[in-house]
Coordinates of C-alpha atoms in Angstrom, one line a residue:
X11 CA -10.5 22.4 -3.4
X12 CA -12.1 19.0 -4.0
X13 CA -9.2 17.9 -6.1
X14 CA -6.8 18.7 -3.3
X15 CA -9.2 16.9 -0.9
X16 CA -8.8 13.7 -3.1
X17 CA -5.0 14.0 -3.0
X18 CA -5.3 14.0 0.8
X19 CA -7.4 10.8 0.7
X20 CA -11.0 12.0 0.9
X21 CA -13.7 11.6 -1.8
X22 CA -15.9 14.4 -0.4
X23 CA -16.0 17.3 2.1
X24 CA -18.9 18.4 4.3
X25 CA -20.5 21.5 2.8
X26 CA -19.6 23.6 5.8
X27 CA -15.9 22.8 5.3
X28 CA -16.1 23.6 1.5
X29 CA -17.7 26.9 2.3
X30 CA -15.3 28.0 5.0
X31 CA -12.1 26.8 3.3
X32 CA -13.0 28.2 -0.1
X33 CA -14.2 31.5 1.4
X34 CA -10.9 31.8 3.2
X35 CA -8.9 31.0 0.2
X36 CA -10.7 33.4 -2.2
X37 CA -11.5 36.0 0.5
X38 CA -15.1 36.0 -0.5
X39 CA -18.4 35.7 1.6
X40 CA -19.6 32.1 2.1
X41 CA -23.0 33.1 0.6
X42 CA -21.3 33.6 -2.8
X43 CA -19.5 30.3 -2.5
X44 CA -22.7 28.5 -1.7
X45 CA -24.4 29.9 -4.8
X46 CA -21.5 28.6 -7.0
X47 CA -21.7 25.2 -5.4
X48 CA -25.3 25.0 -6.6
X49 CA -24.3 26.1 -10.1
X50 CA -21.5 23.4 -10.2
X51 CA -24.1 20.8 -9.0
X52 CA -26.4 21.8 -11.8
X53 CA -23.6 21.2 -14.3
X54 CA -22.9 17.8 -12.6
X55 CA -19.3 18.9 -11.9
X56 CA -20.0 18.3 -8.2
X57 CA -22.5 15.9 -6.6
X58 CA -24.4 16.8 -3.5
X59 CA -25.4 14.0 -1.1
X60 CA -26.5 13.6 2.5
X61 CA -24.7 11.8 5.3
X62 CA -26.2 9.7 8.1
X63 CA -26.9 12.8 10.1
X64 CA -28.4 14.6 7.1
X65 CA -25.3 16.7 6.7
X66 CA -24.7 17.9 3.2
X67 CA -21.7 16.4 1.5
X68 CA -20.0 17.9 -1.6
X69 CA -18.3 15.4 -3.9
X70 CA -16.0 15.8 -6.9
X71 CA -18.2 14.1 -9.5
X72 CA -15.5 11.7 -10.6
X73 CA -15.1 10.2 -7.1
X74 CA -18.8 10.1 -6.4
X75 CA -19.3 7.9 -9.4
X76 CA -16.2 5.9 -8.7
X77 CA -17.5 4.9 -5.3
X78 CA -21.1 4.3 -6.6
X79 CA -19.9 2.1 -9.5
X80 CA -17.4 0.3 -7.3
X81 CA -20.2 -0.6 -4.8
X82 CA -22.5 -1.8 -7.6
X83 CA -19.8 -4.0 -9.1
X84 CA -18.8 -5.5 -5.8
X85 CA -22.4 -6.3 -5.0
X86 CA -22.8 -7.8 -8.5
X87 CA -19.9 -10.1 -7.8
X88 CA -21.2 -11.1 -4.3
X89 CA -23.1 -14.2 -5.3
X90 CA -23.3 -17.7 -4.1
X91 CA -21.2 -19.7 -6.6
X92 CA -23.4 -22.8 -6.7
X93 CA -20.9 -25.1 -5.1
X94 CA -22.4 -28.2 -3.3
X95 CA -21.7 -27.8 0.4
X96 CA -20.8 -31.5 0.8
X97 CA -18.4 -31.4 -2.1
X98 CA -16.7 -28.3 -0.7
X99 CA -16.3 -29.9 2.7
X100 CA -15.0 -33.1 1.2
X101 CA -12.3 -31.2 -0.8
X102 CA -11.3 -29.2 2.3
X103 CA -11.0 -32.4 4.3
X104 CA -8.8 -33.8 1.6
X105 CA -6.6 -30.6 1.7
X106 CA -6.3 -30.7 5.5
X107 CA -5.4 -34.4 5.5
X108 CA -2.4 -33.4 3.3
X109 CA -1.6 -30.1 5.0
X110 CA 1.7 -29.7 6.8
X111 CA 0.1 -27.9 9.7
X112 CA -3.3 -28.1 11.3
X113 CA -5.6 -25.3 10.2
X114 CA -7.6 -23.2 12.7
X115 CA -11.4 -22.9 12.4
X116 CA -11.1 -19.3 11.2
X117 CA -8.7 -20.4 8.5
X118 CA -11.0 -23.2 7.4
X119 CA -13.8 -20.7 7.3
X120 CA -11.8 -18.4 4.9
X121 CA -11.4 -21.4 2.5
X122 CA -15.1 -22.2 2.7
X123 CA -16.0 -18.6 1.9
X124 CA -13.7 -18.4 -1.0
X125 CA -15.1 -21.6 -2.4
X126 CA -18.7 -20.6 -2.0
X127 CA -19.0 -16.8 -2.5
X128 CA -18.1 -14.4 -5.2
X129 CA -16.3 -12.0 -2.8
X130 CA -14.3 -13.0 0.2
X131 CA -12.3 -10.7 2.5
X132 CA -9.4 -12.0 4.7
X133 CA -7.7 -9.6 7.1
X134 CA -5.3 -10.0 10.0
X135 CA -2.0 -8.8 11.4
X136 CA 1.5 -10.4 11.1
X137 CA 1.9 -14.0 12.2
X138 CA -1.9 -14.7 12.0
X139 CA -1.6 -17.1 9.1
X140 CA -2.7 -15.0 6.1
X141 CA -0.1 -16.6 3.9
X142 CA -1.1 -20.1 5.0
X143 CA -4.8 -19.3 4.2
X144 CA -3.8 -17.9 0.7
X145 CA -1.8 -21.0 0.0
X146 CA -4.6 -23.4 1.0
X147 CA -7.1 -21.4 -1.0
X148 CA -4.8 -21.8 -4.0
X149 CA -4.5 -25.5 -3.4
X150 CA -8.3 -25.8 -3.2
X151 CA -8.9 -24.1 -6.5
X152 CA -6.0 -26.0 -8.1
X153 CA -7.7 -29.2 -7.1
X154 CA -10.8 -28.3 -9.1
X155 CA -8.9 -27.0 -12.1
X156 CA -9.7 -23.3 -11.6
X157 CA -7.6 -20.6 -13.3
X158 CA -6.3 -18.2 -10.6
X159 CA -4.6 -14.8 -11.0
X160 CA -2.6 -13.2 -8.2
X161 CA -1.8 -9.5 -7.9
X162 CA -0.8 -6.8 -5.4
X163 CA -0.6 -3.0 -5.6
X164 CA 3.2 -2.7 -5.9
X165 CA 6.1 -4.6 -7.5
X166 CA 7.6 -5.5 -4.1
X167 CA 4.3 -6.7 -2.7
X168 CA 3.7 -8.8 -5.9
X169 CA 7.2 -10.3 -5.6
X170 CA 6.6 -11.2 -1.9
X171 CA 3.3 -12.9 -3.0
X172 CA 5.2 -14.9 -5.6
X173 CA 7.8 -16.0 -3.0
X174 CA 5.1 -16.9 -0.5
X175 CA 2.9 -18.9 -2.8
X176 CA 5.2 -20.2 -5.6
X177 CA 2.6 -18.8 -8.1
X178 CA 3.4 -15.9 -10.4
X179 CA 1.9 -12.6 -9.1
X180 CA 1.9 -9.3 -10.8
X181 CA 1.1 -5.7 -10.0
X182 CA -2.6 -4.8 -10.4
X183 CA -1.6 -2.3 -13.1
X184 CA 0.2 -5.0 -15.1
X185 CA -2.6 -7.5 -14.5
X186 CA -5.0 -5.0 -16.1
X187 CA -2.4 -4.4 -18.9
X188 CA -1.8 -0.7 -18.4
X189 CA -0.8 1.3 -21.5
X190 CA 0.0 5.0 -22.1
X191 CA -2.1 7.3 -24.2
X192 CA -1.1 10.7 -25.4
X193 CA 2.2 12.5 -25.0
X194 CA 3.9 14.6 -22.4
X195 CA 1.8 16.5 -19.8
X196 CA -1.4 15.8 -21.8
X197 CA -0.8 12.1 -21.7
X198 CA -2.5 9.6 -19.5
X199 CA -3.1 5.9 -19.4
X200 CA -5.7 3.2 -20.0
X201 CA -6.2 -0.4 -19.1
X202 CA -6.6 -2.9 -21.9
X203 CA -8.5 -5.1 -19.5
X204 CA -12.0 -3.7 -18.8
X205 CA -15.7 -4.5 -19.2
X206 CA -15.2 -5.1 -22.9
X207 CA -12.1 -7.2 -22.5
X208 CA -12.3 -8.8 -19.0
X209 CA -9.7 -10.9 -17.3
X210 CA -9.9 -14.6 -18.2
X211 CA -9.9 -16.2 -14.7
X212 CA -12.1 -18.1 -12.3
X213 CA -10.5 -16.6 -9.3
X214 CA -8.6 -13.3 -8.7
X215 CA -6.7 -12.8 -5.4
X216 CA -5.4 -9.4 -4.3
X217 CA -2.9 -9.0 -1.5
X218 CA -2.0 -5.8 0.5
X219 CA -5.5 -4.5 0.0
X220 CA -5.0 -1.7 2.5
X221 CA -3.0 0.1 -0.2
X222 CA -5.6 -0.1 -2.9
X223 CA -7.4 3.3 -3.5
X224 CA -10.9 3.8 -5.0
X225 CA -9.6 4.4 -8.6
X226 CA -7.6 1.2 -8.8
X227 CA -10.3 -0.8 -7.2
X228 CA -12.8 0.5 -9.7
X229 CA -10.5 -0.4 -12.6
X230 CA -10.0 -3.9 -11.2
X231 CA -13.7 -4.5 -10.8
X232 CA -14.4 -3.3 -14.4
X233 CA -12.2 -6.2 -15.6
X234 CA -14.2 -8.9 -13.7
X235 CA -17.4 -10.5 -14.6
X236 CA -20.0 -12.0 -12.2
X237 CA -19.0 -15.6 -11.6
X238 CA -15.4 -14.7 -11.1
X239 CA -14.4 -15.1 -7.5
X240 CA -12.6 -12.2 -5.9
X241 CA -10.5 -12.8 -2.7
X242 CA -9.2 -9.6 -1.0
X243 CA -6.4 -10.0 1.5
X244 CA -4.8 -7.3 3.7
X245 CA -4.3 -5.8 7.1
X246 CA -7.0 -3.3 7.8
X247 CA -5.1 -1.9 10.7
X248 CA -2.3 -0.5 8.6
X249 CA -2.3 3.0 7.1
X250 CA -4.9 3.6 4.4
X251 CA -4.0 4.0 0.7
X252 CA -2.0 7.0 -0.4
X253 CA -4.7 7.7 -3.0
X254 CA -8.4 8.6 -2.3
X255 CA -10.7 6.2 -0.5
X256 CA -10.5 3.7 2.3
X257 CA -11.5 0.7 0.3
X258 CA -10.6 -2.3 2.5
X259 CA -12.0 -0.7 5.7
X260 CA -15.2 0.4 4.0
X261 CA -15.8 -3.0 2.4
X262 CA -15.3 -4.7 5.8
X263 CA -17.4 -2.2 7.8
X264 CA -20.3 -2.6 5.4
X265 CA -20.8 -6.1 6.8
X266 CA -22.2 -7.4 3.5
X267 CA -19.3 -9.5 2.2
X268 CA -18.1 -12.8 3.8
X269 CA -15.1 -11.6 6.0
X270 CA -12.7 -13.5 8.1
X271 CA -10.5 -11.6 10.6
X272 CA -7.5 -13.8 11.6
X273 CA -6.6 -13.0 15.2
X274 CA -4.5 -15.9 16.6
X275 CA -0.7 -15.5 16.5
X276 CA 0.7 -18.9 15.5
X277 CA 3.4 -20.7 17.6
X278 CA 6.1 -20.2 15.0
X279 CA 5.3 -16.4 14.9
X280 CA 5.3 -16.1 18.7
X281 CA 9.1 -16.5 18.7
X282 CA 9.3 -13.2 16.8
X283 CA 9.2 -10.1 18.9
X284 CA 8.5 -8.1 15.8
X285 CA 5.1 -10.0 15.6
X286 CA 4.4 -9.9 19.3
X287 CA 5.2 -6.2 19.6
X288 CA 3.2 -5.3 16.5
X289 CA 0.1 -6.9 18.1
X290 CA 0.9 -5.1 21.4
X291 CA 1.0 -1.8 19.5
X292 CA -2.3 -2.6 17.8
X293 CA -3.9 -3.2 21.2
X294 CA -2.6 0.1 22.4
X295 CA 0.1 -1.4 24.6
X296 CA 3.7 -0.2 24.6
X297 CA 6.1 -2.6 22.8
X298 CA 8.6 -4.5 25.0
X299 CA 11.8 -2.4 24.8
X300 CA 14.1 -4.4 27.2
X301 CA 16.6 -5.4 24.5
X302 CA 16.3 -9.1 25.5
X303 CA 15.0 -9.8 22.0
X304 CA 16.8 -11.2 19.0
X305 CA 14.9 -9.1 16.5
X306 CA 13.5 -6.0 18.3
X307 CA 15.9 -3.5 19.7
X308 CA 15.6 0.0 21.3
X309 CA 18.5 2.4 21.6
X310 CA 17.6 5.3 23.9
X311 CA 18.9 8.5 22.4
X312 CA 18.1 12.2 22.9
X313 CA 20.2 13.8 20.1
X314 CA 19.3 13.7 16.4
X315 CA 22.9 13.7 15.2
X316 CA 23.8 10.9 17.5
X317 CA 20.9 8.9 16.2
X318 CA 22.1 9.4 12.6
X319 CA 25.6 8.4 13.5
X320 CA 24.3 5.2 15.1
X321 CA 22.1 4.4 12.1
X322 CA 25.1 4.8 9.7
X323 CA 27.1 2.4 11.8
X324 CA 24.2 -0.1 12.0
X325 CA 23.5 0.0 8.2
X326 CA 27.1 -0.1 7.1
X327 CA 28.8 -2.3 9.7
X328 CA 26.5 -4.1 12.1
X329 CA 23.2 -5.2 10.5
X330 CA 24.2 -6.6 7.1
X331 CA 25.8 -9.7 8.6
X332 CA 23.1 -10.0 11.3
X333 CA 20.2 -10.1 8.9
X334 CA 22.1 -11.5 5.9
X335 CA 21.4 -8.6 3.6
X336 CA 23.3 -5.8 1.9
X337 CA 23.3 -2.2 3.3
X338 CA 21.1 -1.3 0.4
X339 CA 18.3 -3.5 1.6
X340 CA 18.2 -2.1 5.1
X341 CA 15.6 0.7 5.3
X342 CA 15.3 3.8 7.4
X343 CA 11.7 4.7 8.0
X344 CA 10.7 8.1 9.5
X345 CA 7.3 9.7 10.2
X346 CA 8.1 13.0 8.6
X347 CA 9.7 14.7 5.6
X348 CA 11.1 17.9 7.4
X349 CA 13.1 18.3 10.5
X350 CA 16.4 16.9 12.0
X351 CA 15.2 13.4 11.4
X352 CA 13.0 14.0 8.4
X353 CA 13.5 12.3 5.0
X354 CA 15.1 15.3 3.3
X355 CA 17.9 15.8 5.8
X356 CA 18.5 12.0 6.4
X357 CA 18.9 11.3 2.7
X358 CA 21.5 13.9 2.2
X359 CA 23.6 12.6 5.2
X360 CA 23.1 8.9 4.5
X361 CA 24.0 9.3 0.8
X362 CA 27.3 10.9 1.9
X363 CA 28.2 8.0 4.1
X364 CA 26.6 5.0 2.3
X365 CA 27.4 6.0 -1.3
X366 CA 30.2 8.5 -1.0
X367 CA 31.7 10.5 -3.9
X368 CA 34.2 8.7 -6.1
X369 CA 36.0 9.6 -9.3
X370 CA 34.5 6.4 -10.7
X371 CA 30.9 7.4 -10.0
X372 CA 29.1 9.9 -12.3
X373 CA 27.0 12.5 -10.6
X374 CA 24.0 14.6 -11.7
X375 CA 22.7 17.6 -9.8
X376 CA 19.0 18.3 -10.1
X377 CA 17.3 20.9 -8.0
X378 CA 17.9 20.1 -4.3
X379 CA 19.2 16.6 -5.1
X380 CA 22.5 15.3 -6.1
X381 CA 22.1 11.9 -7.8
X382 CA 25.1 9.6 -8.0
X383 CA 25.6 6.1 -9.6
X384 CA 24.7 3.6 -6.9
X385 CA 22.2 5.7 -5.2
X386 CA 19.0 4.3 -3.8
X387 CA 16.0 6.2 -5.3
X388 CA 12.3 6.2 -5.3
X389 CA 9.7 7.3 -7.9
X390 CA 7.4 9.9 -6.3
X391 CA 4.7 10.2 -8.8
X392 CA 2.9 8.0 -11.3
X393 CA 4.4 8.3 -14.8
X394 CA 2.3 6.3 -17.2
X395 CA 4.4 7.4 -20.3
X396 CA 7.8 6.5 -19.0
X397 CA 9.2 3.6 -21.0
X398 CA 11.1 0.8 -19.4
X399 CA 12.6 -2.5 -20.5
X400 CA 13.8 -5.7 -19.0
X401 CA 17.2 -6.7 -20.3
X402 CA 18.4 -10.3 -20.8
X403 CA 21.7 -11.7 -21.6
X404 CA 24.3 -9.3 -23.0
X405 CA 21.9 -6.4 -22.1
X406 CA 19.5 -7.2 -25.0
X407 CA 15.9 -6.0 -24.2
X408 CA 13.5 -9.0 -23.8
X409 CA 10.5 -7.1 -22.7
X410 CA 9.3 -3.5 -22.9
X411 CA 6.5 -1.6 -21.3
X412 CA 5.3 1.8 -20.0
X413 CA 4.6 3.1 -16.5
X414 CA 6.7 3.6 -13.3
X415 CA 4.6 4.3 -10.2
X416 CA 4.7 6.3 -7.0
X417 CA 6.7 4.3 -4.4
X418 CA 8.7 2.2 -6.8
X419 CA 12.3 1.7 -5.5
X420 CA 15.3 1.5 -7.7
X421 CA 19.1 2.0 -8.1
X422 CA 20.9 4.6 -10.3
X423 CA 22.9 2.4 -12.6
X424 CA 24.3 5.0 -15.0
X425 CA 24.5 8.7 -15.6
X426 CA 25.3 10.1 -19.1
X427 CA 26.6 13.7 -18.9
X428 CA 26.6 14.1 -22.6
X429 CA 22.9 13.2 -23.2
X430 CA 21.9 14.5 -19.8
X431 CA 20.1 11.3 -18.9
X432 CA 20.1 8.9 -16.0
X433 CA 19.3 5.2 -16.0
X434 CA 17.5 3.6 -13.0
X435 CA 16.9 -0.1 -12.5
X436 CA 13.7 -0.9 -10.5
X437 CA 12.2 -4.1 -9.1
X438 CA 11.7 -7.0 -11.5
X439 CA 14.7 -5.8 -13.4
X440 CA 12.8 -2.9 -15.1
X441 CA 15.3 -0.3 -16.5
X442 CA 14.1 3.2 -17.3
X443 CA 16.0 6.2 -18.7
X444 CA 15.2 9.6 -17.3
X445 CA 15.7 12.9 -19.1
X446 CA 16.7 16.0 -17.1
X447 CA 13.0 17.1 -17.1
X448 CA 11.9 13.7 -15.6
X449 CA 14.3 13.7 -12.7
X450 CA 11.9 15.7 -10.6
X451 CA 10.0 12.4 -10.4
X452 CA 12.8 10.8 -8.3
X453 CA 14.2 11.4 -4.9
X454 CA 16.8 9.6 -2.7
X455 CA 15.4 6.7 -0.7
X456 CA 18.0 5.8 1.9
X457 CA 15.2 7.1 4.2
X458 CA 11.5 7.1 3.2
X459 CA 8.4 8.1 5.1
X460 CA 6.4 5.3 6.7
X461 CA 3.5 6.1 4.4
X462 CA 5.7 5.4 1.4
X463 CA 6.8 2.1 2.8
X464 CA 3.4 0.5 2.6
X465 CA 3.4 -2.8 0.7
X466 CA 7.1 -3.2 1.2
X467 CA 9.1 -5.5 3.4
X468 CA 12.7 -5.1 4.4
X469 CA 15.2 -7.4 6.2
X470 CA 15.8 -4.7 8.8
X471 CA 14.1 -1.4 9.6
X472 CA 15.6 1.5 11.5
X473 CA 13.0 3.8 13.1
X474 CA 14.2 7.2 14.5
X475 CA 11.6 8.6 17.0
X476 CA 12.4 11.8 18.9
X477 CA 9.0 13.5 18.6
X478 CA 6.6 15.1 16.2
X479 CA 3.0 16.4 15.7
X480 CA 0.4 14.4 17.5
X481 CA -1.6 14.0 14.3
X482 CA 1.4 12.3 12.7
X483 CA 2.8 10.3 15.6
X484 CA 0.0 7.7 15.8
X485 CA -0.6 4.1 16.6
X486 CA -1.2 2.9 13.0
X487 CA 1.9 4.7 11.8
X488 CA 4.0 2.9 14.4
X489 CA 2.3 -0.4 13.7
X490 CA 2.8 0.0 9.9
X491 CA 6.5 0.8 10.4
X492 CA 7.2 -2.2 12.7
X493 CA 5.3 -4.6 10.4
X494 CA 7.6 -3.6 7.4
X495 CA 10.5 -5.5 9.0
X496 CA 11.1 -9.2 8.3
X497 CA 14.2 -10.0 10.5
X498 CA 15.0 -6.9 12.7
X499 CA 13.6 -3.6 14.0
X500 CA 15.7 -1.0 15.7
X501 CA 14.0 2.0 17.3
X502 CA 16.3 4.9 18.1
X503 CA 15.0 7.8 20.2
X504 CA 12.8 8.4 23.3
X505 CA 10.8 5.7 25.0
X506 CA 8.1 8.2 25.9
X507 CA 7.6 8.9 22.2
X508 CA 7.1 5.2 21.5
X509 CA 4.6 4.9 24.4
X510 CA 2.7 8.0 23.3
X511 CA 2.4 6.7 19.7
X512 CA 1.1 3.3 20.9
X513 CA -1.6 5.1 22.8
X514 CA -2.5 7.7 20.1
X515 CA -5.5 6.6 18.1
X516 CA -5.8 10.0 16.4
X517 CA -6.3 9.6 12.7
X518 CA -6.5 12.2 10.0
X519 CA -10.1 12.4 9.0
X520 CA -10.7 10.7 5.6
X521 CA -14.2 11.3 4.2
X522 CA -15.3 8.3 2.2
X523 CA -18.8 6.8 1.6
X524 CA -18.1 3.4 -0.2
X525 CA -19.6 1.7 2.9
X526 CA -22.8 3.7 2.5
X527 CA -23.0 3.1 -1.3
X528 CA -22.6 -0.7 -0.7
X529 CA -25.4 -0.7 2.0
X530 CA -27.8 1.2 -0.3
X531 CA -27.3 -1.3 -3.1
X532 CA -27.5 -4.3 -0.8
X533 CA -30.7 -3.0 0.8
X534 CA -32.3 -2.5 -2.6
X535 CA -31.2 -6.0 -3.7
X536 CA -32.7 -7.6 -0.5
X537 CA -36.0 -5.8 -1.1
X538 CA -36.1 -7.1 -4.7
X539 CA -35.1 -10.6 -3.6
X540 CA -37.9 -10.7 -1.0

């Protein structure tokens, strides 16, 4: 029960929910379940805690300690770094004198915080200058000779960070030097960078923090020592991480760490209706759908099949030249997996039209999927054992590693019918070979759920919206989808559905307590300090 809860994003459940759900599942009286919870607590397999209203919470022990340890390590990092205020201001003035654009006060405050404090949080929506701030912080630390490491949760997000800053960025997993241990189903992973072998850096900057779950945050903090500055950058209004926890929001809501929320949309971003409409959605306003835009379009449609037909035409014929990209780079995002406009049906149809059968293309049928050379695919679970290599000239491997992760996008580059294997090339040129047994870790990705698109950016996004469950069709889902597009958004469907989503602040309840653990430790530290 608690393991399933973690897979849904929560680190605990209220006792009343554990009792009722377990009793229903096992068809047993709640009294018997309550007694067993007590036994599990005595064995430290679950941890019992109290919420603000004295309600009893039941934690899977692993996640309780992950949150508690994460809170402690964050607070340990959160120190004044001993920089002289006048020296900091002088360096910032020197930076701004050479800056291409004038910095706003909130941007300058972010640089000051990063210079002075062990932990700094920067959040803001599209067009609010997060990239500018990151670049100026990098320039500041470069001016004093600091070693800076950049990372993001996914390969695509890391590549975007590299493009935006000109500095090499990696995934957090690679930064921590992930390695496989064990074999097969019994295998797992470990990070070479940890408390015994910490990262050698003065500053670590993490982008797309909304995607970081409690387990990954904990692993990152274990590899940092007090005195290393940690700068966390992300959009707190996007969907939370797929994994358990709500790290970025809890860190901000604790109110303990220096935080800057960038709010002003800069002039160059005001010309983008993607940016303007994203902020309208975030304020609960309906996006402008009058089709007078150059980058935000709405096609009113009431029929799912007609929507699919229009999307095929847009991807294949219209949008590639408009956004200067290949059809492969144009992404369909949808709220759901099932239904007429769900991922499963869309992928079957889009595959048929965007990568049709050919005598020159090998195919492999696996379960419900038919994979074909040239197909766009996504890894749907973390596989820490899967080997990959980056090939150089003449196809000779120049780098090898382990681990392909949930959400990684790639292309099927070859299928070998004799060995029953399939080769997929992912971001950063990583090539992995899948056996027949491993193919259940892949699915077609012509269409992906909005949740799976987190951390990615596409030249153009097509968003079919005809309707769906209220719990799913929410404001932050629509906001996340729109902000995945760089050059063009096309919504196809009903205007009333778009309006309803913009006004729907319903969110699936995610039980986390990192904020409370931070406040507990901070309170104790203040008492000791006084």
